PDB file of C-alpha atoms in Angstrom:
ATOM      1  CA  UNK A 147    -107.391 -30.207 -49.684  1.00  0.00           C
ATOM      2  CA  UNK A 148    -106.097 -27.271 -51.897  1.00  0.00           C
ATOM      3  CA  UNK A 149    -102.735 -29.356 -52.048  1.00  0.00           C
ATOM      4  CA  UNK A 150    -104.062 -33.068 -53.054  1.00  0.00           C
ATOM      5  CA  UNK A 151    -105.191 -30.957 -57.091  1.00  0.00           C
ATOM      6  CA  UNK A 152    -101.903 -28.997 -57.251  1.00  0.00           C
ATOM      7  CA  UNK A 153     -99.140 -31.937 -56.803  1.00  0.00           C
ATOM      8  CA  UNK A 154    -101.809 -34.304 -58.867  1.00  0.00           C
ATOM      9  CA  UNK A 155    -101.306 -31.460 -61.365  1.00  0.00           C
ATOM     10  CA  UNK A 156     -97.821 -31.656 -60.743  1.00  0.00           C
ATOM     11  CA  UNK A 157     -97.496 -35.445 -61.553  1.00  0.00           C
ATOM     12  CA  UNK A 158     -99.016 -35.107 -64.138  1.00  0.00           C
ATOM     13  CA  UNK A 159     -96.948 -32.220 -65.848  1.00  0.00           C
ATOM     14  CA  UNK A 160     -94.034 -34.512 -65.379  1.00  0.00           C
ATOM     15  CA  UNK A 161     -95.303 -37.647 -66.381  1.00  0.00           C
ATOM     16  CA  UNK A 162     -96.358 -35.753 -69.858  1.00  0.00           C
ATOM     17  CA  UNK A 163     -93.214 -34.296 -70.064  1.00  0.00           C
ATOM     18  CA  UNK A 164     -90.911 -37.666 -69.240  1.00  0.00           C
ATOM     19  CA  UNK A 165     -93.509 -39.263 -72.004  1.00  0.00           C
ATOM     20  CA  UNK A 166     -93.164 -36.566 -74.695  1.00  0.00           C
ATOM     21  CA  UNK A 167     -89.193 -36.668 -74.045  1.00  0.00           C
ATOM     22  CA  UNK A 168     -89.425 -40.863 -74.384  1.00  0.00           C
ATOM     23  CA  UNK A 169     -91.692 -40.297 -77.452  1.00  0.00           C
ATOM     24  CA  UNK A 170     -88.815 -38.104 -79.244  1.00  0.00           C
ATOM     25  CA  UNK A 171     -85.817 -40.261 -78.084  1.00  0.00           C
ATOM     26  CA  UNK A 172     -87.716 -43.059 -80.027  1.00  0.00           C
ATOM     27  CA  UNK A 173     -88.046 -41.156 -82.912  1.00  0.00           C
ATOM     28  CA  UNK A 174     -84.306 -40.642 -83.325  1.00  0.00           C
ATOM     29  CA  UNK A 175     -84.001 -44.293 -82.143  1.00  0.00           C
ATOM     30  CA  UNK A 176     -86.241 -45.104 -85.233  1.00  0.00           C
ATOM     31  CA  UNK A 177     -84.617 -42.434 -87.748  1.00  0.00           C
ATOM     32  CA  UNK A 178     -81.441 -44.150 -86.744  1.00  0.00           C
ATOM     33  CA  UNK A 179     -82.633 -47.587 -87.150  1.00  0.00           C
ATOM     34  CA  UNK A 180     -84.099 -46.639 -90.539  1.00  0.00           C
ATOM     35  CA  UNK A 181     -80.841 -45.003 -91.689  1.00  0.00           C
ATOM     36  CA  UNK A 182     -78.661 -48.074 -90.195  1.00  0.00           C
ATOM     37  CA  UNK A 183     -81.299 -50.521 -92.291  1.00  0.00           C
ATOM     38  CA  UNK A 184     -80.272 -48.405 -95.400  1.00  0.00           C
ATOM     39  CA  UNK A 185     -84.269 -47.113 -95.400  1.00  0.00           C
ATOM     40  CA  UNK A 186     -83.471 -43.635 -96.505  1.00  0.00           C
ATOM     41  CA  UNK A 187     -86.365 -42.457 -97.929  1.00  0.00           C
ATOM     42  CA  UNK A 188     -88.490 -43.547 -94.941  1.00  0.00           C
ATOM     43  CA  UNK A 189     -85.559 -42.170 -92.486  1.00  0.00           C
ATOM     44  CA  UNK A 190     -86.026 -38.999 -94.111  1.00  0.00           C
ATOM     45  CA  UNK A 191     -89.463 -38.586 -93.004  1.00  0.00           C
ATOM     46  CA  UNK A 192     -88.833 -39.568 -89.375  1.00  0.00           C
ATOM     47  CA  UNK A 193     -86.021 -36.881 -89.856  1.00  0.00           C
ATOM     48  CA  UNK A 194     -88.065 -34.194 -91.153  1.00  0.00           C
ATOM     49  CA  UNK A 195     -90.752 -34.618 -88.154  1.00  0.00           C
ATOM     50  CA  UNK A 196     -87.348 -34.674 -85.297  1.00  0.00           C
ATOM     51  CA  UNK A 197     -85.672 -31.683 -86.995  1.00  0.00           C
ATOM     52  CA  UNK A 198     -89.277 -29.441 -86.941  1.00  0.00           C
ATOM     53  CA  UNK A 199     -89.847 -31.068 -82.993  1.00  0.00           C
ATOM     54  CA  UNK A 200     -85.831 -30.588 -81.844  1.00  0.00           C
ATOM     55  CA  UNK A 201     -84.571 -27.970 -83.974  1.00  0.00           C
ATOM     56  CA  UNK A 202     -81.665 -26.959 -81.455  1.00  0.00           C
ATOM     57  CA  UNK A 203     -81.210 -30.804 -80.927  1.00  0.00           C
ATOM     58  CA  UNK A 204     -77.474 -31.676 -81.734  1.00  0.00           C
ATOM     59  CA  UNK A 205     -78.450 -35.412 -81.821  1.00  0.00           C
ATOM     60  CA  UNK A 206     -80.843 -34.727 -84.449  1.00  0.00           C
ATOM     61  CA  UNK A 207     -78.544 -32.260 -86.686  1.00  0.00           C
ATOM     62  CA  UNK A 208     -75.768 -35.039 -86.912  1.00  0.00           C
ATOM     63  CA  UNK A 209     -78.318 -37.433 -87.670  1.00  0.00           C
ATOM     64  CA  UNK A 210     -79.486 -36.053 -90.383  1.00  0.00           C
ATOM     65  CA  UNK A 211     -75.751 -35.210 -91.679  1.00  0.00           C
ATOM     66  CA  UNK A 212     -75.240 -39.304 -91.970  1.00  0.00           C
ATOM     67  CA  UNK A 213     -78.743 -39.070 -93.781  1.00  0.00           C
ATOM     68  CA  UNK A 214     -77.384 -36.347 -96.218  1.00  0.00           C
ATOM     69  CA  UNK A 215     -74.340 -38.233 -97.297  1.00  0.00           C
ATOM     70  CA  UNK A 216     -75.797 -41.617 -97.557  1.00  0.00           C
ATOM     71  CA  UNK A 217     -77.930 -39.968 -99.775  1.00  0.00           C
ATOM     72  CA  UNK A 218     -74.857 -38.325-101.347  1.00  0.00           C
ATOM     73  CA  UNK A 219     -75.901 -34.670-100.753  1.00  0.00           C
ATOM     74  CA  UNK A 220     -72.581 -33.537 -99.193  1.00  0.00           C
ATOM     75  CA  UNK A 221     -73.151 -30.138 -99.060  1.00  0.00           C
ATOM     76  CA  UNK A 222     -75.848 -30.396 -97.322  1.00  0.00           C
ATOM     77  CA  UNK A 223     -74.706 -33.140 -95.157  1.00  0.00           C
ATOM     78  CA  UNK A 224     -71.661 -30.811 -94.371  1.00  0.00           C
ATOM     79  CA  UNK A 225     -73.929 -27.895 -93.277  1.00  0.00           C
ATOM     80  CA  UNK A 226     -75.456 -29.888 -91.034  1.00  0.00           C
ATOM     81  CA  UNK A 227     -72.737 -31.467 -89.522  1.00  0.00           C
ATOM     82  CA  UNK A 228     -71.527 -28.019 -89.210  1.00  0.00           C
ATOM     83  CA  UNK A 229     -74.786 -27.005 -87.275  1.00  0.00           C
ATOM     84  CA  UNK A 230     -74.733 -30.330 -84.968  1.00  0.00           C
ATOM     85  CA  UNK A 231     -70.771 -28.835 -84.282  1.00  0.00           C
ATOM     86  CA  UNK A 232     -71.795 -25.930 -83.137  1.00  0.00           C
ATOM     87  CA  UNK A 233     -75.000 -26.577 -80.631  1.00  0.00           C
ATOM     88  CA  UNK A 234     -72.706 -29.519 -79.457  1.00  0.00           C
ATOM     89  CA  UNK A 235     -68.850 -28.581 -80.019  1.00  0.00           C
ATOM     90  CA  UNK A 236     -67.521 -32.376 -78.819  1.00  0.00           C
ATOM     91  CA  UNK A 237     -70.466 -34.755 -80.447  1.00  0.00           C
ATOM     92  CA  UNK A 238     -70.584 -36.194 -77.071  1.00  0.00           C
ATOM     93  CA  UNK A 239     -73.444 -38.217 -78.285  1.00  0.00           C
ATOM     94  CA  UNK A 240     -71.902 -39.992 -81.176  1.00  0.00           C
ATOM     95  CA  UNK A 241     -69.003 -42.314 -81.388  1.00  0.00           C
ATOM     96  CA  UNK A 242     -65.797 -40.785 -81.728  1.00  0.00           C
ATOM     97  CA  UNK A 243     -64.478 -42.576 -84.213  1.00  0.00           C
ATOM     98  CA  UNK A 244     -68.249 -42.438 -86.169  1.00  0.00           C
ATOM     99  CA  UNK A 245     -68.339 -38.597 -85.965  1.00  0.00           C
ATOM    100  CA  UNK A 246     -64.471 -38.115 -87.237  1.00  0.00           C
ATOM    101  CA  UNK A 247     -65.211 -40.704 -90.228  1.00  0.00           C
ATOM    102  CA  UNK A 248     -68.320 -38.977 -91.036  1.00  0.00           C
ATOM    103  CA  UNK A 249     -66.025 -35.300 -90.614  1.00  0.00           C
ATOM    104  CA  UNK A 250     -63.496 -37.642 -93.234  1.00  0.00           C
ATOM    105  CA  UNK A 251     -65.956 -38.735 -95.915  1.00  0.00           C
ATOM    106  CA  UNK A 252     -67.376 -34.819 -95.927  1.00  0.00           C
ATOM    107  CA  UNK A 253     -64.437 -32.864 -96.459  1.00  0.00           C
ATOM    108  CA  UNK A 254     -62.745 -35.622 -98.725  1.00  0.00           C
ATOM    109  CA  UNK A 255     -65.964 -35.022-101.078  1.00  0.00           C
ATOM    110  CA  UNK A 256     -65.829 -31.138-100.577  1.00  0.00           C
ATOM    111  CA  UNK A 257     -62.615 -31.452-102.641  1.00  0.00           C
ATOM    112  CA  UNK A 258     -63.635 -34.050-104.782  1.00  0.00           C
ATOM    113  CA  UNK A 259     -66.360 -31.473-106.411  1.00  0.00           C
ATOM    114  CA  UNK A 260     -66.133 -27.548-104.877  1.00  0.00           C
ATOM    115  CA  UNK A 261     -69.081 -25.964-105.857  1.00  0.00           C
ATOM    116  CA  UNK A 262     -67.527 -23.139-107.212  1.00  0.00           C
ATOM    117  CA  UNK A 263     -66.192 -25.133-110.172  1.00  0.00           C
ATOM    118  CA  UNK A 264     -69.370 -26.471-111.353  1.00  0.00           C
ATOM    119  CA  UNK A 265     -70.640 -22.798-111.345  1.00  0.00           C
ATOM    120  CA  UNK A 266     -67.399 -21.731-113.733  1.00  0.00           C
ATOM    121  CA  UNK A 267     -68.373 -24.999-115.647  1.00  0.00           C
ATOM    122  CA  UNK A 268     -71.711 -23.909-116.062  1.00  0.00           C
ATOM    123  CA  UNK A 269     -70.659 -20.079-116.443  1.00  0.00           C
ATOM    124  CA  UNK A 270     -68.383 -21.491-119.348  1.00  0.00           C
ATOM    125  CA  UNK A 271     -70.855 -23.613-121.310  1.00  0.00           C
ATOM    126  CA  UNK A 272     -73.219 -21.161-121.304  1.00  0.00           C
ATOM    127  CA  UNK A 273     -70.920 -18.215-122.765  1.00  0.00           C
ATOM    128  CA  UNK A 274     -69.776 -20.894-125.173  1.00  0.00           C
ATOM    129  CA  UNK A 275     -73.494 -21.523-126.259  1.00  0.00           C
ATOM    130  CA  UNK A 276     -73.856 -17.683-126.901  1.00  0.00           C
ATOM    131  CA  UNK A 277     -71.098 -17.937-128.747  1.00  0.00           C
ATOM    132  CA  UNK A 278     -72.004 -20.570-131.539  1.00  0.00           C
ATOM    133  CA  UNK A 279     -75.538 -19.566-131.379  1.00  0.00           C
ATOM    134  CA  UNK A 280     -74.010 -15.369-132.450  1.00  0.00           C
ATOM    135  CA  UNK A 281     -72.245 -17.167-135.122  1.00  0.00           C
ATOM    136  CA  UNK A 282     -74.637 -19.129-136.915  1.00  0.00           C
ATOM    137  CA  UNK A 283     -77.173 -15.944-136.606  1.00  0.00           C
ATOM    138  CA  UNK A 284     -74.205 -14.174-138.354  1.00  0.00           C
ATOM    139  CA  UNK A 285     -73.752 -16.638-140.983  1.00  0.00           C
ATOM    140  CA  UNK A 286     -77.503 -17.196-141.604  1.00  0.00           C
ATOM    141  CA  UNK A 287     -77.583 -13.259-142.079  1.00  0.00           C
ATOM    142  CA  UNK A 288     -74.806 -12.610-144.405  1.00  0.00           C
ATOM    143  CA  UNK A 289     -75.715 -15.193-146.378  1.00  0.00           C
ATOM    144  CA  UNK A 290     -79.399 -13.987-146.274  1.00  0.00           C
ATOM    145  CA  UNK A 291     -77.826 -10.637-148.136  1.00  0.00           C
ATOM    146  CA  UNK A 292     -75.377 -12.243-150.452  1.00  0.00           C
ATOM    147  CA  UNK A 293     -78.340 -14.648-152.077  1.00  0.00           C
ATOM    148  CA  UNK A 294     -80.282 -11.617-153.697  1.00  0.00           C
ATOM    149  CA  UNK A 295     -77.186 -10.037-154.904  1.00  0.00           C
ATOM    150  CA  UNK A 296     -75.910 -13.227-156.631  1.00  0.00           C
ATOM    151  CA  UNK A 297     -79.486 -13.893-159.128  1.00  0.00           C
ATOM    152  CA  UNK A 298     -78.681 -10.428-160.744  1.00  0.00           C
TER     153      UNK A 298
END
């Protein structure tokens, strides 16, 4: 009789588990759907929800690279591309062809903008405003002492 509660118990662990496995396959099955429909904003949300319930899942990680550079953020996109490499290093999951166009589009846009220009760029424009700014308190103060000097 001790048996009959243990393997219901038993049945039932699995069948939870087999249904909570199910219920997260959909949920990349809709983020995927979403992102295929061009729905970003709302395939973002499904993504946030896999990514905090699979954080180790591959599947998820290279899902939410294609989300990052439809959205254009391509760093981002290639960090997490990076991560989906590394749990899974043959994206046996994803279509070749899909996963080495997606590998394409990343790196060509890595050298389309490196972030370390845009910090020089910003490093520059910002000494450059110093610059003028020094200058015009300089002129503003000689001037300042000429202007008494000039009435007598």
């Amino acid at each position: 009789m001790s048996t009959v509660p243990s393997k219901f118990l038993a049945a039932l662990f699995v069948t939870f588990a087999l249904s909570l496995s199910a219920a997260q396959a959909a949920t990349l099955d809709q983020a995927t759907a979403l992102l295929d429909a061009g729905h970003l904003t709302q395939a973002d949300h499904v993504m946030a929800q896999v990514l905090a319930d699979q954080p180790h899942s591959a599947r998820a990680h290279y899902l939410e690279a294609r989300l990052l550079a439809a959205e254009g953020k391509w760093p981002l996109a290639e960090q997490e591309l990076e991560l989906a490499r590394r749990l899974d290093p043959t994206l046996s999951f994803a279509p070749e062809a899909q996963s080495q166009a997606l590998a394409n589009e990343v790196l060509q846009h890595r050298w389309k903008n490196p972030a370390g220009f845009a910090g020089y760029g910003q490093a520059a424009l910002a000494a450059l405003f110093v610059l003028i700014s020094g200058y015009l308190v300089f002129g503003v103060m000689r001037n300042r002492r000429r202007l008494p000097s000039e009435e007598k």
